[in-house]
XYZ file of C-alpha atoms in Angstrom:
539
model
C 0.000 0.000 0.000
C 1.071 3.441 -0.565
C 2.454 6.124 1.605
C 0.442 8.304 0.662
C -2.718 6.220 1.411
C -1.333 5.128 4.955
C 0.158 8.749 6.331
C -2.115 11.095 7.540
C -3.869 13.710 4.520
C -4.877 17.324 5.499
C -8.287 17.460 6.504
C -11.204 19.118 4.309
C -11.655 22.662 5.154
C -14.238 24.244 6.672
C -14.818 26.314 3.061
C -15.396 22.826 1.364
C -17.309 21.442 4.540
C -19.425 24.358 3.568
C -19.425 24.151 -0.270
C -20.319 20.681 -0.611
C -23.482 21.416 1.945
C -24.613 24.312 0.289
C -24.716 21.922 -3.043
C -25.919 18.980 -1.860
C -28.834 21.104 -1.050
C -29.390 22.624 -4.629
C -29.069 18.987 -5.946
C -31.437 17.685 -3.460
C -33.621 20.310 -4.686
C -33.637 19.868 -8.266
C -34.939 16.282 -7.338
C -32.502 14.633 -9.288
C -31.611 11.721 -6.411
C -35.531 10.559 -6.455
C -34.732 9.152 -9.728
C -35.154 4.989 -9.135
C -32.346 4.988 -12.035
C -30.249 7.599 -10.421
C -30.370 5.279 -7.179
C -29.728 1.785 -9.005
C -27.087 3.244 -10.806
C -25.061 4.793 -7.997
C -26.110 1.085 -6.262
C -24.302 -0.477 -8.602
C -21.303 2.000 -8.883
C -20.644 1.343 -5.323
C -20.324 -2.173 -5.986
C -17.951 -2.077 -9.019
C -15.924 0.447 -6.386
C -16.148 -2.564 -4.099
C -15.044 -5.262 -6.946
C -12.588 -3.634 -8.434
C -10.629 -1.989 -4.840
C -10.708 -5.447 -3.048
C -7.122 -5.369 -2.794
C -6.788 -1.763 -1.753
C -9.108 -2.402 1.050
C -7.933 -5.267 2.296
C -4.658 -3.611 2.505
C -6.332 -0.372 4.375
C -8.169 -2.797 7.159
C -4.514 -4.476 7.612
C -2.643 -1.278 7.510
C -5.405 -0.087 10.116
C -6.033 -2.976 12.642
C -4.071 -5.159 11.411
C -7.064 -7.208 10.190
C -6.237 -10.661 8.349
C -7.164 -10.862 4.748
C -10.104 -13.599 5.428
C -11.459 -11.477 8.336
C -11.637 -8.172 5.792
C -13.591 -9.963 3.375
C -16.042 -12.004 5.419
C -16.971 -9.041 7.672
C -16.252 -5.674 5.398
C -16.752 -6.796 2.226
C -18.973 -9.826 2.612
C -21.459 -7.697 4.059
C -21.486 -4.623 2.126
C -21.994 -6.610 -1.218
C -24.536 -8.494 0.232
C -26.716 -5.039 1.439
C -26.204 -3.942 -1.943
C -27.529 -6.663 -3.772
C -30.673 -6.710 -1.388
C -31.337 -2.713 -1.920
C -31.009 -3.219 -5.829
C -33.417 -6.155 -5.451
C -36.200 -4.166 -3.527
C -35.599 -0.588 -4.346
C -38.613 -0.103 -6.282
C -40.780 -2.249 -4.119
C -39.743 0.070 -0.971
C -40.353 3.281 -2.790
C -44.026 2.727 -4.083
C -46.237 4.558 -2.981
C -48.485 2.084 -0.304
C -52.351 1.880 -0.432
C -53.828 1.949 3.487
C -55.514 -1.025 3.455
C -57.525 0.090 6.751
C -58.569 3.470 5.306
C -62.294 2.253 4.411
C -64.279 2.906 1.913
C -64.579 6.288 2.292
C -60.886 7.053 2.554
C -59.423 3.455 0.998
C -61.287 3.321 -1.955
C -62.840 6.824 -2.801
C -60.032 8.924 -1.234
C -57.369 6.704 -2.680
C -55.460 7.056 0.889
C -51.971 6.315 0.344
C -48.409 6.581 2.088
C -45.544 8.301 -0.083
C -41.838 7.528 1.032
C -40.057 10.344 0.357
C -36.177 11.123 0.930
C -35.345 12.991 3.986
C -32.717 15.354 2.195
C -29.327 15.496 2.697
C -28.361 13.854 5.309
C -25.226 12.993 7.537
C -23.127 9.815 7.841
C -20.147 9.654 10.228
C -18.487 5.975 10.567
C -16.923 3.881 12.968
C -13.214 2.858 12.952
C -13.455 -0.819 14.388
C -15.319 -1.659 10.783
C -14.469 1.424 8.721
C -15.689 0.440 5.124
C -19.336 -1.787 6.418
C -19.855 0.593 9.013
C -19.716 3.581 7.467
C -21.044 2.829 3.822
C -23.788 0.237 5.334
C -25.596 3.355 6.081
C -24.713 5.234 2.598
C -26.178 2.557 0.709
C -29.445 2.714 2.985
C -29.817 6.608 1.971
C -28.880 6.390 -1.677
C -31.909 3.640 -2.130
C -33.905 6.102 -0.207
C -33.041 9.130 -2.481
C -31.029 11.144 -0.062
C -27.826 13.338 -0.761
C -25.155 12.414 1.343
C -22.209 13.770 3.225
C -19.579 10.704 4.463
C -17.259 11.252 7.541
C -15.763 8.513 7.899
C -13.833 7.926 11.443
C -9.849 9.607 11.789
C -9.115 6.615 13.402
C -8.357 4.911 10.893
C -6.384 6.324 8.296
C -5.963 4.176 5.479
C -9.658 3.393 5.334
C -10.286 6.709 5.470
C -8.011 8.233 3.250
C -8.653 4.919 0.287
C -12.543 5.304 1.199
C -11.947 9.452 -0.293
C -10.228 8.548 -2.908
C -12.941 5.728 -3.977
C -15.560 7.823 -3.339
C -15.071 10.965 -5.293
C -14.354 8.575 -8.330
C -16.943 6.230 -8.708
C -19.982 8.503 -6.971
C -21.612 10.862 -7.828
C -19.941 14.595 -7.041
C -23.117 16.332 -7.420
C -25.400 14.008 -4.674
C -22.561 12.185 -2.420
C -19.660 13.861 -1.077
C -17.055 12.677 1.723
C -15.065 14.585 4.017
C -12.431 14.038 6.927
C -11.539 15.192 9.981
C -10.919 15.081 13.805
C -13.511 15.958 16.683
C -12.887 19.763 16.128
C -13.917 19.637 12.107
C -16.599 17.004 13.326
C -18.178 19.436 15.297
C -17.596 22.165 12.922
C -19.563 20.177 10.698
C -22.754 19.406 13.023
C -23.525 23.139 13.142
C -25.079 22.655 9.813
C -28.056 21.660 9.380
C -29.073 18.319 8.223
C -32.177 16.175 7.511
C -30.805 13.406 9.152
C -27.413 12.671 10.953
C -26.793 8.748 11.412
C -24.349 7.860 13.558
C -21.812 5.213 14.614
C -19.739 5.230 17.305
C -19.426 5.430 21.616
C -22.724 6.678 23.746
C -20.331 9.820 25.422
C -19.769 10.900 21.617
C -22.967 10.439 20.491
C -24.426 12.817 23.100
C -22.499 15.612 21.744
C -23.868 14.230 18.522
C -27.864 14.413 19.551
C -27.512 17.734 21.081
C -26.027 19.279 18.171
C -28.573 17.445 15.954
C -31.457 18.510 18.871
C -30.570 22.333 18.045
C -31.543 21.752 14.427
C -34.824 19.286 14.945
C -32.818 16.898 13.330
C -33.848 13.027 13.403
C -30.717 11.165 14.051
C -30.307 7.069 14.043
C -27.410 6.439 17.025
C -25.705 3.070 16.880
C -23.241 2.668 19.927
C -22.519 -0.120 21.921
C -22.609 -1.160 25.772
C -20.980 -3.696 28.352
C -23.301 -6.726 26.398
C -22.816 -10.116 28.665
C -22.903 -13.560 27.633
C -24.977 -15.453 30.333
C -23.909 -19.072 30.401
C -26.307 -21.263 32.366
C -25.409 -24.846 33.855
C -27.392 -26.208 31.252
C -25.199 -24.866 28.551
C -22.661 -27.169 26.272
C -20.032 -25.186 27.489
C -16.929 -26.051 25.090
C -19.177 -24.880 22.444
C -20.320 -21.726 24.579
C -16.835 -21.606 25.021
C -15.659 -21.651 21.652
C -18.324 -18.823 20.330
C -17.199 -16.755 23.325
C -13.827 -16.705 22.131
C -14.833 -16.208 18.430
C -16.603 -13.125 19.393
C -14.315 -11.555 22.026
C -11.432 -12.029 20.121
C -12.672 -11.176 16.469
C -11.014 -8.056 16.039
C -9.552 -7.673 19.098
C -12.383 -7.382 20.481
C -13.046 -4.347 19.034
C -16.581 -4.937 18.270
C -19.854 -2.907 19.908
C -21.742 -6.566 19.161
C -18.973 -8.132 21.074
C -19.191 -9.791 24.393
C -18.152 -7.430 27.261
C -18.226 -10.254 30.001
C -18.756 -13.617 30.812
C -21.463 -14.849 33.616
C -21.384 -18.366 34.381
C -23.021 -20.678 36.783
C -20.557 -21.536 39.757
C -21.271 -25.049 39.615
C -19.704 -25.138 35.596
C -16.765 -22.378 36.089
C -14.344 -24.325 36.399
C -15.030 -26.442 33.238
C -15.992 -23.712 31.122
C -13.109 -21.352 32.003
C -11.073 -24.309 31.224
C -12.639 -24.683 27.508
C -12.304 -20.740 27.540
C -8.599 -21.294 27.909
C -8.572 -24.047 25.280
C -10.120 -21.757 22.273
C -8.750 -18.486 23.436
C -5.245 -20.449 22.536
C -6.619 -22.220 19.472
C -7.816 -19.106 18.187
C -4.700 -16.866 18.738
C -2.475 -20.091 17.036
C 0.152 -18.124 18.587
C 0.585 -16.308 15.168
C -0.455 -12.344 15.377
C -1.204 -12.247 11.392
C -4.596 -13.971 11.940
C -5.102 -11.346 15.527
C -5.677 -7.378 14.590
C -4.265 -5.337 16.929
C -5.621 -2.441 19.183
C -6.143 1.168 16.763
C -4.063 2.928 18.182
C -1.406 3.994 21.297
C -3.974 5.308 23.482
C -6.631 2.544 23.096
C -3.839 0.035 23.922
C -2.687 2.281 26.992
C -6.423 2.418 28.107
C -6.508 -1.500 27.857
C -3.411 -2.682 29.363
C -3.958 0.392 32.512
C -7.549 -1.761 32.974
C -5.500 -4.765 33.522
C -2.843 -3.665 35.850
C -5.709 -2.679 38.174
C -7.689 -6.075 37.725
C -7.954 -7.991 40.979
C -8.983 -11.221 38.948
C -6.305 -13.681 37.695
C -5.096 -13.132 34.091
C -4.692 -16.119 31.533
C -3.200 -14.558 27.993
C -2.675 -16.276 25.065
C 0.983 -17.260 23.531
C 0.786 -14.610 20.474
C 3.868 -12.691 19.113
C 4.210 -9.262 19.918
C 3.842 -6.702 17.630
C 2.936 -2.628 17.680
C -0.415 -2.568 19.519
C -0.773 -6.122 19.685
C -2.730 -7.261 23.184
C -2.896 -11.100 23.744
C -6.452 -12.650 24.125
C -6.739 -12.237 27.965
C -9.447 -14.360 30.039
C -9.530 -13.311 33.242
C -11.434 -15.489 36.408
C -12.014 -14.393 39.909
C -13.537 -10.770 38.484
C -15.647 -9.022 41.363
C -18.447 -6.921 39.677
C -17.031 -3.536 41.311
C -13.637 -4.867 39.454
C -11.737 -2.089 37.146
C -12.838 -4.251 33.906
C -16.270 -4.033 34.357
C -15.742 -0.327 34.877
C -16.603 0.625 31.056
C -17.243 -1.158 27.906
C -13.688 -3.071 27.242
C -13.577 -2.662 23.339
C -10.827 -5.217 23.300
C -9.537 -8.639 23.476
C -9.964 -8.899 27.206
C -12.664 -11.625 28.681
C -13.791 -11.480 32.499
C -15.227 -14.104 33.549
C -17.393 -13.912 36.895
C -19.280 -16.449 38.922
C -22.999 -15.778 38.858
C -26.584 -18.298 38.498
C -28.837 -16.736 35.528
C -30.963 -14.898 37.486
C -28.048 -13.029 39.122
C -26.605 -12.211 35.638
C -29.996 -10.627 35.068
C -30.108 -8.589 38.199
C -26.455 -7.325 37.390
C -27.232 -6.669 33.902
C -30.427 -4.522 34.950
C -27.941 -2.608 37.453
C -26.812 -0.914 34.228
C -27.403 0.474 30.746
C -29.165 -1.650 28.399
C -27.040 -3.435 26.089
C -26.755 -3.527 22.856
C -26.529 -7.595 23.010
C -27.427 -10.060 25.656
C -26.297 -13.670 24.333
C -27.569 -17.063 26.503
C -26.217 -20.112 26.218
C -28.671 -23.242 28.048
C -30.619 -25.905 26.819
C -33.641 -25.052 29.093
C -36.287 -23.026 27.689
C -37.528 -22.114 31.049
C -33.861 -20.321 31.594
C -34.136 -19.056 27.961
C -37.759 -17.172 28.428
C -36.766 -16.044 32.163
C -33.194 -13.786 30.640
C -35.494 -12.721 28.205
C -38.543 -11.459 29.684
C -36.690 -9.580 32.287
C -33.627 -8.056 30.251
C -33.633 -5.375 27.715
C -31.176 -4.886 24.882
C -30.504 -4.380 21.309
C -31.062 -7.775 20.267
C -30.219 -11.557 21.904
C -28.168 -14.374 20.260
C -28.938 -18.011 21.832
C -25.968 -20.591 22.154
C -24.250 -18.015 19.668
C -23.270 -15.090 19.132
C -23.038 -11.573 16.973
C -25.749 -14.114 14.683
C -28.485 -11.362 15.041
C -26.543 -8.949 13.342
C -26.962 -10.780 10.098
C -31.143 -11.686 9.957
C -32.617 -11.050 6.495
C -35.292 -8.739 6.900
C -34.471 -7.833 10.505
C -33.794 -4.220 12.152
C -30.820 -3.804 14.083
C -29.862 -1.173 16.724
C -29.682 -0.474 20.541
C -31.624 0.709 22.876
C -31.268 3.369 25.327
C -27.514 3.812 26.060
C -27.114 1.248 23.233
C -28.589 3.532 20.600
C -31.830 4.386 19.154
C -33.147 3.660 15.462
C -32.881 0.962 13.580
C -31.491 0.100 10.415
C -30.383 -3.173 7.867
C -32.479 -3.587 4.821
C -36.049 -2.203 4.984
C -35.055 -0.628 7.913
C -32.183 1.547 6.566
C -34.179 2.905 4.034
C -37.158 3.838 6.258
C -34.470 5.622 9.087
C -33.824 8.342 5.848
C -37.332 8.246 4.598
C -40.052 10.527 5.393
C -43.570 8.912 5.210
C -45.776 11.182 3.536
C -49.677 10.224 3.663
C -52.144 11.310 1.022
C -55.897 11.556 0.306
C -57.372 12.578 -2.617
C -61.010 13.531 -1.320
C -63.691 13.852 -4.651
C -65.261 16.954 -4.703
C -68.751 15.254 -5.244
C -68.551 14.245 -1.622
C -69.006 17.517 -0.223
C -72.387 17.342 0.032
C -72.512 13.942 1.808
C -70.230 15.682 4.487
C -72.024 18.702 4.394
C -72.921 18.124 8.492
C -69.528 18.838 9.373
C -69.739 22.763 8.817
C -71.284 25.307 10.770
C -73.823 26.313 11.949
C -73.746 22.745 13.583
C -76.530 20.750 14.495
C -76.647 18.155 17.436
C -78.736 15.888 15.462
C -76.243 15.153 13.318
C -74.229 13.736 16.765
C -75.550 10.228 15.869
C -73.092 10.104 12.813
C -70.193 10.393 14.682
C -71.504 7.673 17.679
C -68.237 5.088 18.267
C -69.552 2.042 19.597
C -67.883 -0.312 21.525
C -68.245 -2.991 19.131
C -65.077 -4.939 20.710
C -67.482 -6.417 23.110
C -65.436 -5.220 26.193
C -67.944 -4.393 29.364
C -67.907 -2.039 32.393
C -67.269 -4.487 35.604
C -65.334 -7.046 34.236
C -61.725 -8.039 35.932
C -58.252 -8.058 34.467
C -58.468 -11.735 34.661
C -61.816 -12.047 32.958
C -60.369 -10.301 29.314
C -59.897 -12.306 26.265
C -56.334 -12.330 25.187
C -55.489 -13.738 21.262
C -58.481 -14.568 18.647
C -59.330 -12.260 15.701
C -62.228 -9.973 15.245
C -61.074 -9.309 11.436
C -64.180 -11.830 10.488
C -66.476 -9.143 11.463
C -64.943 -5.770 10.150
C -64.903 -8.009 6.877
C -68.721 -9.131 7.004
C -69.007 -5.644 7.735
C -67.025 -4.119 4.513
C -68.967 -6.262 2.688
C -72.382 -5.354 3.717
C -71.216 -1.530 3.826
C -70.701 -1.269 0.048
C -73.571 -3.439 -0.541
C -75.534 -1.126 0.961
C -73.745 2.112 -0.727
C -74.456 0.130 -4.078
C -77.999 -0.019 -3.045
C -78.311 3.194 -1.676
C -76.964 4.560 -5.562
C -79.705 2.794 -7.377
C -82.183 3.430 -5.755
C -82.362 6.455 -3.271
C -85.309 5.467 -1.488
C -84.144 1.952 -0.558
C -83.322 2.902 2.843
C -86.340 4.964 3.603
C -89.434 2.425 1.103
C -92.144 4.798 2.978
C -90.266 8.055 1.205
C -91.727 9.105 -1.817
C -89.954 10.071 -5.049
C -91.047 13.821 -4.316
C -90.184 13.854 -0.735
C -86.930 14.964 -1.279
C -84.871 12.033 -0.245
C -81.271 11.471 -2.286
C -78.359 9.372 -1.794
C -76.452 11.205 0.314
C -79.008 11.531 3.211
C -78.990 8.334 3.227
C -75.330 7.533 3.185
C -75.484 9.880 6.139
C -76.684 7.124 8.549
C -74.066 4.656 7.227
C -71.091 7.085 7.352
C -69.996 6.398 10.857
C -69.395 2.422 9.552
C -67.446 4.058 6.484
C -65.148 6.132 8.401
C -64.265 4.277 11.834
């Protein structure tokens, strides 16, 4: 890789920062981005960027972390190709415009009541550094499908990524829509005085405060995806060498540098001792002793931060045999870890495993002592242990016997909750966090006379079209206990569409048919007697 890739580049000024805003804007405007071609085609751009650079960004994630070649292409690459694919697949299916299949008659089929999704704008992207390529253009692709413009910060951190992902960017995107930029925390925060339509987000809950109130000034919507002290909670009826084994994966999988990864390890004190010994086994088998297949820490100070928590640890510390290396930290497990110990202080972010002594239902009550994580992964064999973590624990998402699997679920949102984050994205979801859902009615003008009774001077007779009756069959006196929870009342609302516009059918040929003792010259039309149906029509 070259030097100039790998050494730091001067950051883009605040006079670009401000340049490329200012026409992102007038592009947004021109509507040139809602174009389902303009979105496929940048789509597929970013793929052939991602084909034809596989080398270069390999390279970057090795120059960066250290990452092995394998690791960059199942997790980076693997992933990005894959959301890409997916978006092409269902772009135009997500866009359409949706009929509201509960709008009625009246609003359904006369008003042609509909739901528009319509770009946010321009919106905001700043990466991660742990995953700097999925983690900052998983998002990108998300708002391109949706027909946004697009600013890209990706993370500092790590410079090769960053400085390849510019270069890639500005040639195979398109100038006009989708612009990148760099920067530390002082041009960061330069750039969140502007105002966005959406700023998402990836990265730690302290920085991602500063992020939300700078966003908060502006009304902007932001999606937040951070991280947390997630535990893996393995039970006595666990298999622990394979708990064991997908511990290790996770914890050690980029030096732990993961927000999905497993912050600590609960275990049932009468199955420590054999599952700390397993722990040992794959935390060894993993490492191989060979630090090309580990990635070490990002930088200096991370690796300071790390190897400080450890001097303080009161627990015993088992490493792994690796070689050493610039930032390299062994695979640590450590045992005997009290919960006021210094590594359960703050979300580890590295290759660093405690391991502490607790029954299920303690690992719950500890984990509801603190934030909510982003992942809670159990390991058992008993459902009853299984439903008990889960229906008093709240995270992000839950892995059983695995872990990290959630991550990947077709069709699935992912994202924290609380401290964790807040939004959602993957698929569907990505392109609904930078979508606005705009809902339309198209009311006929002939109808204004069969809703005449809504205008003044108003009349309290015409009270009984607006009657909502309890037609759920609930009743005053009955007990908690007594209610009927499950079944389906959708039987009757569709017996009752049915007679509805059999009687509006009716009610158009022939005007009297509600009223037989009306005569022709009484006065009587259709939309006096629509009148006394309208309530079913509209609720």
């Amino acid at each position: 890789m070259s030097k100039e890739i790998t050494s730091p580049q001067p950051y883009t000024s605040e006079a670009e920062c401000l340049q490329y805003h200012s026409q992102l804007f007038k592009t947004f405007a021109t509507g040139k981005t809602k174009s389902i071609k303009w979105r496929k085609w940048q789509l597929k751009q970013m793929w052939w960027m991602l084909v034809d650079n596989e080398k270069a960004i390999t390279e970057a994630l090795a120059a960066d972390l250290g990452r092995h070649k394998f690791e960059a292409l199942t997790s980076d690459l693997h992933g990005l190709k894959t959301d890409i694919l997916e978006h092409l697949n269902h772009v135009e299916e997500w866009a359409a415009d949706e009929p509201v299949s509960s709008a009625g008659f009246l609003m359904g089929t006369l008003g042609k009541a509909r739901i528009r999704k319509e770009p946010l704008g321009v919106v905001l992207v700043i990466g991660a550094w742990n995953f700097p390529f999925l983690l900052t253009l998983q998002p990108v692709i998300a708002a391109i499908t949706a027909g946004c413009c697009v600013v890209v910060k990706p993370s500092e951190l790590s410079v090769a990524s960053q400085n390849l992902m510019q270069d890639l960017v500005g040639r195979y995107l398109d100038p006009e829509a989708i612009r990148l930029v760099t920067g530390g925390p002082q041009e960061t925060t330069k750039l969140l005085e502007l105002k966005f339509n959406h700023i998402f987000f990836t990265g730690s809950t302290k920085v991602a405060k500063y992020v939300a109130a700078a966003a908060a000034k502006h009304l902007t919507p932001t999606v937040l995806e951070l991280g947390g002290q997630g535990p893996a909670i393995v039970t006595a009826k666990a298999d622990l060498d394979l708990a064991a084994k997908r511990i290790a994966y996770a914890k050690f999988l980029n030096a732990g540098q993961i927000c999905l990864s497993v912050n600590h390890v609960f275990v049932d004190p009468d199955v420590h001792d054999a599952f700390v010994n397993r722990l040992h086994y794959w935390t060894q088998k993993f490492s191989g002793g060979e630090s090309s297949h580990m990635c070490k820490i990002v930088n200096k100070r991370n690796f300071e931060r790390l190897s400080g928590l450890l001097e303080e640890t009161s627990g015993k510390v088992f490493q792994a045999s690796v070689k050493e290396g610039d930032n390299m930290l062994s695979p640590t497990v450590v045992t005997d870890v009290s919960i006021d110990d210094s590594l359960l202080s703050e979300e580890l972010f590295g290759p660093i495993c405690p391991v502490i002594k607790a029954t299920y239902k303690d690992a719950v009550h500890q984990t509801n002592s603190g934030p909510h994580p982003l992942a809670i992964y159990i390991f058992s064999s008993s459902r009853s242990e299984i439903n008990y973590v889960l229906q008093n624990t709240i995270s992000g998402g839950v892995t059983i016997n695995d872990v990290l699997m959630h991550y990947g679920v077709p069709g699935a949102p992912f994202g924290g909750v609380g401290d964790s984050g807040q939004g959602y994205y993957h698929g569907k979801y990505g392109f609904m966090a930078f979508t606005h859902q705009r809902t339309i009615l198209e009311m006929p003008t002939w109808m204004d006379k069969l809703m005449a009774f809504r205008y003044p001077p108003f009349d309290m007779k015409n009270m009984n079209n607006f009657v909502v009756k309890n037609n759920l069959g609930f009743r005053r006196g009955e007990t908690m206990e007594d209610q009927v929870i499950g079944g389906s009342r959708s039987w009757v609302w569709a017996g009752l569409g049915v007679l509805v516009a059999s009687a509006i059918g009716v009610a158009m040929k022939n005007p009297n048919s509600f009223h037989p003792e009306l005569a022709p010259d009484a006065g009587a039309s259709p939309a006096e007697d629509l009148i006394a149906i309208m309530p079913l029509i509209l609720f």
